Amino acid sequence: MALLPILEYPDPRLKRIASPVTVFDAGLKQLVANMAETMYAAPGIGLAATQVDVHKRVIVIDVSQDKSELKVIVNPEIVAASGETMAEEGCLSVPEYYDSVRRAANVTLKAQDAAGDTYTLEADGLLAVCIQHEMDHLQGKLFVEHLSQLKQMRVKTKMKKRHREMDRN
Ligand code: GNR
Ligand code: NI
């Protein structure tokens, strides 16, 4: 297994649109294992392949307290959504910035696992929010793009400062 570097906003590669997975091979299982290890190490509750510069429709999520409920989500589709929620979000690609985003409160997800088997999942609470956050990544969209232009400008400035400081060290 391996830890994968996570792209940070405003890296243009975070804007790429991921392609559906068509081959369910050992390489996919390796990617999933590496993404899970990277998510747990970060630590985060979700990770989209886009964030590790792999532009395929692959997500890992684990919202459990004890890291015991890894969900592998390949080729996700939201087939039903209802309600509305505003929750504070963060993103491994936008470190140290948190803000509230409006999302559907309940989603029904259709997806495949790493073996290619199709399943459906009904989610609410943090899991529903995380699914929507990760699926945005696969479309090249970050949670900060749900915020006002002024906030986006401030985040971009803050991130550029962070990267300048990182480059100095
Ligand atoms: O670790 C993460 N926490 C989080 C909290 C609230 C809403 C969404 C998330 S996802 C984030 C990890 C990440 O950046 N996934 O893309
Ligand atoms: Ni994110």
CSV table of N, CA and C in Angstrom, one decimal, residues 27 40 49 69 80 86 106:
chain,number,residue,atom,x,y,z
A,27,GLY,N,-5.7,-3.5,-10.5
A,27,GLY,CA,-5.2,-2.1,-10.5
A,27,GLY,C,-6.3,-1.2,-9.7
A,40,TYR,N,-7.5,7.6,5.7
A,40,TYR,CA,-7.3,7.3,7.1
A,40,TYR,C,-6.1,8.1,7.7
A,49,ALA,N,-11.1,10.1,-6.1
A,49,ALA,CA,-9.9,9.8,-6.9
A,49,ALA,C,-9.3,11.1,-7.5
A,69,GLU,N,-16.0,1.1,8.9
A,69,GLU,CA,-17.1,1.0,7.9
A,69,GLU,C,-16.7,1.7,6.6
A,80,ALA,N,-32.2,9.2,-6.0
A,80,ALA,CA,-33.2,10.0,-5.4
A,80,ALA,C,-32.6,10.9,-4.3
A,86,MET,N,-28.0,22.0,6.1
A,86,MET,CA,-26.8,22.9,6.0
A,86,MET,C,-25.8,22.4,7.0
A,106,ASN,N,-31.2,13.7,2.4
A,106,ASN,CA,-31.3,12.2,2.2
A,106,ASN,C,-31.0,12.0,0.7
